[in-house]
Short mmCIF file of C-alpha atoms in Angstrom, two decimals:
data_model
loop_
_atom_site.label_atom_id
_atom_site.label_comp_id
_atom_site.label_asym_id
_atom_site.label_seq_id
_atom_site.Cartn_x
_atom_site.Cartn_y
_atom_site.Cartn_z
CA MET A 1440 -10.99 -63.98 -33.65
CA LYS A 1441 -12.49 -61.76 -36.35
CA TRP A 1442 -12.80 -58.91 -33.83
CA ILE A 1443 -9.15 -59.23 -32.91
CA LYS A 1444 -8.12 -59.12 -36.56
CA LEU A 1445 -10.38 -56.12 -37.15
CA LEU A 1446 -8.97 -54.22 -34.18
CA LEU A 1447 -5.44 -55.08 -35.27
CA PHE A 1448 -6.17 -53.86 -38.80
CA ILE A 1449 -7.67 -50.59 -37.50
CA SER A 1450 -4.69 -50.04 -35.19
CA VAL A 1451 -2.20 -50.62 -38.00
CA PHE A 1452 -4.20 -48.36 -40.32
CA VAL A 1453 -4.39 -45.51 -37.78
CA LEU A 1454 -0.68 -45.84 -37.00
CA GLY A 1455 0.09 -45.81 -40.70
CA VAL A 1456 -1.96 -42.68 -41.29
CA TYR A 1457 -0.37 -40.99 -38.26
CA SER A 1458 3.14 -41.96 -39.41
CA ALA A 1459 2.45 -40.70 -42.93
CA SER A 1460 1.16 -37.39 -41.59
CA MET A 1461 4.36 -36.93 -39.58
CA PHE A 1462 6.31 -36.65 -42.86
CA PHE A 1463 4.60 -33.27 -43.29
CA VAL A 1464 5.55 -32.05 -39.80
CA GLU A 1465 8.99 -30.52 -39.20
CA LYS A 1466 11.35 -31.85 -36.53
CA PHE A 1467 10.90 -28.57 -34.71
CA GLN A 1468 8.28 -25.85 -34.85
CA SER A 1469 8.93 -22.11 -35.13
CA PHE A 1470 6.23 -19.55 -34.57
CA LYS A 1471 5.74 -15.92 -33.59
CA VAL A 1472 3.31 -14.23 -31.21
CA GLU A 1473 2.77 -10.46 -30.99
CA LYS A 1474 0.98 -8.50 -28.28
CA VAL A 1475 0.64 -4.81 -27.42
CA VAL A 1476 0.37 -3.60 -23.82
CA ASP A 1477 -0.62 -0.11 -22.68
CA PHE A 1478 2.42 0.57 -20.51
CA PRO A 1479 5.82 2.25 -21.07
CA LEU A 1480 8.71 0.15 -22.37
CA ASP A 1481 10.83 0.44 -19.21
CA LYS A 1482 7.98 -0.82 -17.01
CA VAL A 1483 7.28 -3.79 -19.29
CA TYR A 1484 10.94 -4.73 -19.78
CA ALA A 1485 11.53 -4.80 -16.00
CA GLN A 1486 8.93 -7.56 -15.70
CA PHE A 1487 10.79 -9.80 -18.17
CA ILE A 1488 14.43 -9.25 -17.14
CA ASN A 1489 13.86 -10.32 -13.53
CA PRO A 1490 12.81 -14.01 -13.10
CA GLN A 1491 11.09 -13.26 -9.80
CA ASN A 1492 8.97 -10.56 -11.46
CA LEU A 1493 8.32 -12.89 -14.39
CA SER A 1494 7.02 -15.69 -12.19
CA GLU A 1495 4.54 -13.31 -10.57
CA TRP A 1496 2.42 -13.08 -13.75
CA ASN A 1497 3.70 -15.52 -16.40
CA VAL A 1498 1.67 -18.70 -16.97
CA PHE A 1499 4.12 -21.60 -17.37
CA THR A 1500 1.64 -24.48 -17.17
CA ASP A 1501 -2.08 -25.22 -16.96
CA ASN A 1502 -1.52 -25.83 -13.22
CA ASN A 1503 0.26 -22.53 -12.64
CA ASP A 1504 -1.32 -21.98 -9.20
CA GLN A 1505 0.36 -25.18 -7.95
CA LEU A 1506 3.90 -24.14 -8.90
CA SER A 1507 6.68 -23.49 -6.40
CA TYR A 1508 9.67 -21.39 -7.53
CA THR A 1509 13.38 -21.21 -6.73
CA TYR A 1510 15.52 -18.33 -8.01
CA PHE A 1511 19.26 -18.32 -8.64
CA SER A 1512 21.97 -15.63 -8.56
CA PRO A 1513 22.43 -13.07 -10.09
CA TYR A 1514 18.59 -12.88 -9.80
CA GLU A 1515 18.27 -10.36 -12.66
CA GLY A 1516 19.64 -9.99 -16.17
CA LEU A 1517 22.10 -12.20 -18.03
CA GLY A 1518 22.72 -15.52 -16.28
CA SER A 1519 19.74 -15.29 -13.95
CA SER A 1520 17.38 -18.25 -13.78
CA LEU A 1521 14.49 -19.90 -12.02
CA LYS A 1522 13.26 -23.42 -11.37
CA TYR A 1523 9.60 -24.33 -10.99
CA ILE A 1524 7.94 -27.52 -9.81
CA ASN A 1525 4.34 -28.56 -9.29
CA ARG A 1526 3.83 -29.09 -5.55
CA LYS A 1527 1.29 -31.87 -6.20
CA ASP A 1528 2.95 -33.51 -9.21
CA SER A 1529 6.76 -33.47 -9.15
CA THR A 1530 6.95 -34.70 -12.76
CA GLU A 1531 5.73 -31.26 -13.89
CA ARG A 1532 8.77 -29.04 -13.60
CA GLY A 1533 10.94 -26.67 -15.59
CA ASP A 1534 14.09 -24.54 -15.67
CA LEU A 1535 14.21 -21.09 -17.29
CA PHE A 1536 17.50 -19.34 -18.11
CA ILE A 1537 18.24 -15.86 -19.48
CA ARG A 1538 20.99 -16.41 -22.09
CA TYR A 1539 21.17 -13.04 -23.87
CA VAL A 1540 20.17 -9.49 -23.03
CA LYS A 1541 19.97 -6.32 -25.10
CA PRO A 1542 18.63 -3.72 -22.64
CA ASN A 1543 15.11 -2.52 -23.44
CA GLN A 1544 15.23 -4.32 -26.80
CA GLY A 1545 15.45 -8.07 -26.44
CA ILE A 1546 15.91 -11.09 -24.16
CA LYS A 1547 16.68 -14.68 -25.12
CA TYR A 1548 15.47 -17.47 -22.85
CA GLN A 1549 16.02 -21.21 -22.71
CA LEU A 1550 13.22 -23.27 -21.17
CA PHE A 1551 13.71 -26.92 -20.22
CA LYS A 1552 10.37 -28.60 -19.54
CA ASP A 1553 9.78 -31.70 -17.45
CA LYS A 1554 12.36 -34.39 -18.37
CA GLU A 1555 13.17 -33.04 -21.82
CA ARG A 1556 16.90 -32.64 -22.47
CA LYS A 1557 16.56 -30.14 -25.29
CA PRO A 1558 15.35 -26.59 -24.58
CA TYR A 1559 12.63 -24.42 -26.01
CA LEU A 1560 14.27 -21.27 -27.41
CA ILE A 1561 12.19 -18.19 -26.66
CA ASP A 1562 13.34 -14.81 -27.99
CA VAL A 1563 11.35 -11.81 -26.78
CA ALA A 1564 11.67 -8.44 -28.53
CA PHE A 1565 10.38 -5.11 -27.19
CA LYS A 1566 9.44 -2.01 -29.17
CA ALA A 1567 8.08 1.27 -27.81
CA LEU A 1568 5.09 2.28 -29.93
CA SER A 1569 4.60 5.42 -27.83
CA ASP A 1570 5.38 6.73 -24.34
CA LYS A 1571 2.52 4.60 -23.01
CA GLN A 1572 2.44 1.59 -25.33
CA THR A 1573 4.83 -1.32 -25.94
CA GLN A 1574 4.83 -4.10 -28.52
CA ILE A 1575 6.07 -7.50 -27.33
CA THR A 1576 7.08 -10.16 -29.88
CA TRP A 1577 7.81 -13.77 -28.94
CA GLN A 1578 9.80 -15.85 -31.44
CA VAL A 1579 9.62 -19.48 -30.28
CA ARG A 1580 11.45 -22.56 -31.50
CA THR A 1581 10.50 -25.95 -30.05
CA PRO A 1582 13.06 -28.75 -29.52
CA SER A 1583 13.83 -31.18 -32.34
CA ARG A 1584 11.71 -34.29 -31.86
CA GLU A 1585 11.80 -37.91 -32.88
CA PHE A 1586 9.66 -38.84 -35.87
CA LEU A 1587 6.59 -40.08 -33.98
CA GLU A 1588 6.73 -37.26 -31.38
CA ARG A 1589 6.52 -34.34 -33.81
CA SER A 1590 2.81 -33.75 -33.17
CA LEU A 1591 3.76 -32.46 -29.70
CA ASN A 1592 5.24 -29.37 -31.35
CA LEU A 1593 1.89 -28.57 -32.95
CA LEU A 1594 0.15 -28.82 -29.58
CA TYR A 1595 2.76 -26.60 -27.93
CA GLU A 1596 2.07 -23.70 -30.31
CA GLU A 1597 -1.63 -23.72 -29.46
CA ASN A 1598 -0.93 -24.00 -25.72
CA PHE A 1599 1.70 -21.25 -25.86
CA ASN A 1600 -0.72 -18.83 -27.52
CA THR A 1601 -3.33 -19.54 -24.86
CA ARG A 1602 -0.83 -19.01 -22.04
CA VAL A 1603 0.47 -15.77 -23.53
CA GLY A 1604 -3.08 -14.43 -23.50
CA LYS A 1605 -3.53 -15.33 -19.83
CA SER A 1606 -0.06 -14.00 -18.99
CA MET A 1607 -0.80 -10.63 -20.59
CA ALA A 1608 -3.95 -10.28 -18.50
CA ASN A 1609 -1.90 -11.01 -15.37
CA LEU A 1610 0.85 -8.60 -16.48
CA HIS A 1611 -1.69 -5.82 -16.99
CA SER A 1612 -2.98 -6.34 -13.46
CA VAL A 1613 0.54 -6.35 -11.97
CA LEU A 1614 1.59 -3.19 -13.82
CA MET A 1615 -1.64 -1.40 -12.92
CA ASN A 1616 -0.93 -2.09 -9.25
CA LYS A 1617 2.65 -0.84 -9.63
CA VAL A 1618 1.55 2.31 -11.46
CA ASP A 1619 -1.08 3.00 -8.80
CA LYS A 1620 1.55 2.55 -6.10
CA GLU A 1621 4.00 4.88 -7.85
CA GLU A 1622 1.32 7.52 -8.22
CA ARG A 1623 0.53 7.26 -4.51
CA LEU A 1624 4.24 7.55 -3.66
CA ASN A 1625 4.63 10.60 -5.90
CA ALA A 1626 1.72 12.25 -4.10
CA LEU A 1627 3.30 11.85 -0.64
CA LYS A 1628 4.37 14.89 1.38
CA PHE A 1629 7.84 14.16 2.72
CA ASP A 1630 9.30 15.38 6.03
CA THR A 1631 5.88 16.62 7.21
CA LEU A 1632 4.67 15.48 10.64
CA MET A 1633 1.14 14.08 10.87
CA PHE A 1634 -0.94 12.16 13.41
CA GLU A 1635 -2.53 8.80 12.65
CA ARG A 1636 -4.28 5.98 14.48
CA GLN A 1637 -2.90 2.60 13.49
CA SER A 1638 -5.07 -0.50 13.79
CA LYS A 1639 -3.90 -3.77 15.34
CA GLN A 1640 -1.41 -5.75 13.23
CA LEU A 1641 -0.15 -9.32 13.09
CA LEU A 1642 3.46 -9.38 11.89
CA ILE A 1643 5.66 -12.27 10.82
CA GLY A 1644 9.38 -11.67 11.09
CA LEU A 1645 12.57 -12.16 13.07
CA ASN A 1646 14.36 -10.56 15.99
CA THR A 1647 17.88 -9.45 15.13
CA SER A 1648 20.30 -6.51 15.48
CA GLY A 1649 22.74 -4.39 13.49
CA ASN A 1650 25.81 -2.19 13.91
CA ASN A 1651 24.50 1.28 14.77
CA LYS A 1652 27.85 3.01 15.32
CA LYS A 1653 28.61 6.25 13.50
CA GLY A 1654 30.09 5.20 10.19
CA GLY A 1655 28.75 1.68 10.76
CA ASP A 1656 26.62 -0.18 8.26
CA LEU A 1657 23.18 -0.62 9.81
CA TYR A 1658 21.63 -0.40 6.35
CA HIS A 1659 23.60 -3.46 5.22
CA SER A 1660 22.21 -5.51 8.12
CA VAL A 1661 18.66 -4.28 7.57
CA SER A 1662 18.90 -4.92 3.82
CA GLN A 1663 20.12 -8.49 4.37
CA ASP A 1664 17.29 -9.18 6.83
CA TYR A 1665 14.79 -7.54 4.45
CA HIS A 1666 15.71 -9.91 1.62
CA LYS A 1667 15.90 -12.88 3.99
CA LEU A 1668 12.35 -12.23 5.18
CA HIS A 1669 11.08 -11.59 1.65
CA ALA A 1670 12.62 -14.86 0.45
CA TYR A 1671 11.04 -16.77 3.35
CA LEU A 1672 7.62 -15.31 2.58
CA THR A 1673 7.74 -15.94 -1.17
CA LYS A 1674 9.73 -19.19 -1.34
CA ASP A 1675 9.14 -21.10 1.91
CA LEU A 1676 5.60 -19.89 2.63
CA MET A 1677 4.87 -19.45 -1.10
CA LYS A 1678 3.05 -16.14 -0.58
CA LYS A 1679 2.32 -13.79 -3.45
CA GLU A 1680 3.25 -10.11 -3.14
CA ASP A 1681 -0.34 -9.12 -2.41
CA GLU A 1682 -0.62 -11.65 0.43
CA PHE A 1683 1.68 -9.82 2.85
CA GLY A 1684 2.30 -6.20 3.79
CA GLU A 1685 5.23 -3.86 3.30
CA ILE A 1686 8.27 -4.93 5.31
CA GLN A 1687 9.00 -2.80 8.37
CA VAL A 1688 11.58 -2.48 11.13
CA LEU A 1689 10.51 -1.88 14.75
CA TYR A 1690 12.76 -0.84 17.63
CA LYS A 1691 12.63 1.07 20.92
CA VAL A 1692 13.45 4.78 20.94
CA ALA A 1693 15.74 4.21 23.93
CA ASN A 1694 18.00 2.03 21.76
CA LEU A 1695 18.35 4.54 18.93
CA LYS A 1696 21.76 5.76 20.14
CA ASN A 1697 23.11 2.31 21.07
CA LYS A 1698 26.15 0.99 19.21
CA GLU A 1699 24.20 -2.21 18.50
CA LEU A 1700 20.54 -1.68 17.60
CA PRO A 1701 18.19 -4.59 18.38
CA TYR A 1702 15.14 -4.64 16.11
CA PHE A 1703 12.28 -6.76 14.84
CA ILE A 1704 11.85 -6.85 11.07
CA GLY A 1705 8.47 -8.09 9.92
CA SER A 1706 5.57 -7.97 7.50
CA GLU A 1707 1.83 -7.92 8.15
CA MET A 1708 -0.11 -11.16 7.64
CA SER A 1709 -3.85 -11.82 7.81
CA LYS A 1710 -3.53 -14.85 10.11
CA GLU A 1711 -1.03 -17.11 11.82
CA GLN A 1712 0.19 -20.36 10.31
CA ARG A 1713 2.70 -23.06 11.13
CA LEU A 1714 6.31 -21.92 10.60
CA SER A 1715 9.02 -24.43 9.70
CA ASP A 1716 11.95 -22.12 10.48
CA PRO A 1717 12.44 -21.35 14.21
CA ASN A 1718 14.21 -18.07 13.34
CA PHE A 1719 10.86 -16.59 12.33
CA SER A 1720 7.93 -15.85 14.61
CA PHE A 1721 4.66 -13.95 14.83
CA ARG A 1722 4.24 -10.75 16.79
CA GLU A 1723 1.11 -8.76 17.57
CA VAL A 1724 1.23 -4.96 17.42
CA LYS A 1725 -1.55 -3.29 19.38
CA GLU A 1726 -3.73 -0.49 18.08
CA SER A 1727 -2.04 2.83 18.86
CA TYR A 1728 -1.82 6.54 18.15
CA LYS A 1729 1.24 7.66 16.19
CA ILE A 1730 3.16 10.59 14.83
CA ILE A 1731 4.06 9.73 11.25
CA ALA A 1732 6.24 11.22 8.52
CA TYR A 1733 7.35 10.11 5.07
CA TYR A 1734 11.06 10.17 4.28
CA LYS A 1735 13.07 9.81 1.08
CA GLY A 1736 16.86 9.76 0.97
CA ALA A 1737 19.91 8.03 2.43
CA TYR A 1738 18.97 5.56 5.16
CA ASP A 1739 21.52 6.88 7.66
CA ALA A 1740 20.21 10.45 7.25
CA ARG A 1741 16.71 9.55 8.43
CA LYS A 1742 17.65 10.13 12.08
CA SER A 1743 17.22 13.90 11.88
CA LEU A 1744 13.54 13.39 10.99
CA ILE A 1745 13.14 10.84 13.80
CA TYR A 1746 14.58 13.29 16.35
CA LYS A 1747 12.17 15.93 15.02
CA MET A 1748 9.28 13.52 15.67
CA ILE A 1749 10.57 12.76 19.18
CA LYS A 1750 10.85 16.46 19.96
CA GLU A 1751 7.25 17.04 18.80
CA ALA A 1752 6.03 14.21 21.04
CA GLU A 1753 7.93 15.59 24.04
CA THR A 1754 6.63 19.12 23.38
CA GLN A 1755 3.06 17.81 23.49
CA LYS A 1756 3.92 15.77 26.61
CA TYR A 1757 3.32 12.34 25.09
CA THR A 1758 4.96 9.18 26.37
CA ILE A 1759 6.98 7.57 23.60
CA GLY A 1760 6.90 3.91 22.57
CA GLU A 1761 8.38 2.12 19.57
CA ILE A 1762 9.53 3.43 16.22
CA SER A 1763 8.44 1.71 13.01
CA GLU A 1764 10.20 2.23 9.68
CA MET A 1765 8.12 0.83 6.81
CA PHE A 1766 9.91 0.41 3.47
CA LEU A 1767 7.66 1.64 0.66
CA LYS A 1768 10.10 0.55 -2.06
CA PRO A 1769 12.30 -2.57 -2.29
CA LEU A 1770 15.80 -2.16 -0.87
CA ASP A 1771 18.83 -2.15 -3.15
CA GLU A 1772 22.57 -1.50 -2.86
CA SER A 1773 22.27 2.30 -3.19
CA GLY A 1774 21.28 2.89 0.43
CA GLU A 1775 18.48 5.21 -0.74
CA VAL A 1776 15.10 4.49 0.83
CA THR A 1777 11.49 5.64 0.82
CA LEU A 1778 10.06 5.22 4.32
CA LYS A 1779 6.94 5.72 6.34
CA ILE A 1780 8.31 6.42 9.83
CA SER A 1781 5.87 6.02 12.73
CA LEU A 1782 6.47 6.97 16.36
CA GLU A 1783 4.16 5.35 18.90
CA ILE A 1784 2.76 7.86 21.43
CA TYR A 1785 0.34 7.66 24.34
CA ARG A 1786 -0.60 9.45 27.55
#
């Protein structure tokens, strides 16, 4: 009986001390975090304004590797959003919304975590310190909490600081890869024919076709299929950008002048896996010798370079196989592309 009374007394005492301490804690917590990254402002800003880019490097939770993401239109800028959920623990989830945008200067987010009805308000400001250095400032305000829950706000500040540190390390890695890629693209020699041996590939993709008439919109069909495949890889298969290759279109030379062009659009994978969508399949591409050329410009205008490659193959008396068009930059509405065009040849 004495032990029960003692435990009860200790419990009441601890609760009393905790309750008293909560009088000194605000209903909500506001704090600021500043970081400097060694990249230009435009490169850094692009990683924050696009939720899909953001999810590639930002650490939302301690179990970030277990998160699955869904993105919502318009996919970039004001009104864009994402939803994340832990694949192993559905109670860990969140919704992030972009509520305000001042280009290259500031973005205001709302983050709803788990089952909380009130959002975290996260304002991010950007300042160019030089051509190669950007300062990022987070101004965070936690939700208002009930009296006995206020200590959660104190924990969130510590956790947020830790996650920002990890996120910045990830962002540095992502931007380094993008800078390296841009430098490689800038070093390319366009419209120059070269010979190359391509190793065997395993592609995941779909068989489809597009309007190839003069004045038709083949690019629109290819662009739609490009984004459909990319979404399947990143959302359904939950692959990161470095876990699959550049997306490419393959078709037979004999069909190049057809009004309807059948093609396979795919991306290289390291190994096969079970696919839930019957529209997608795996395809093996054998090792082969190829004439290659890099192209930059309007998608429809690429044909003149392809015919130049075909003529070179015929001059050297090669038998011609498939054409591959690999997209070295993501497709957008402009119709401008950067391609690696490969023509399969053999004797």
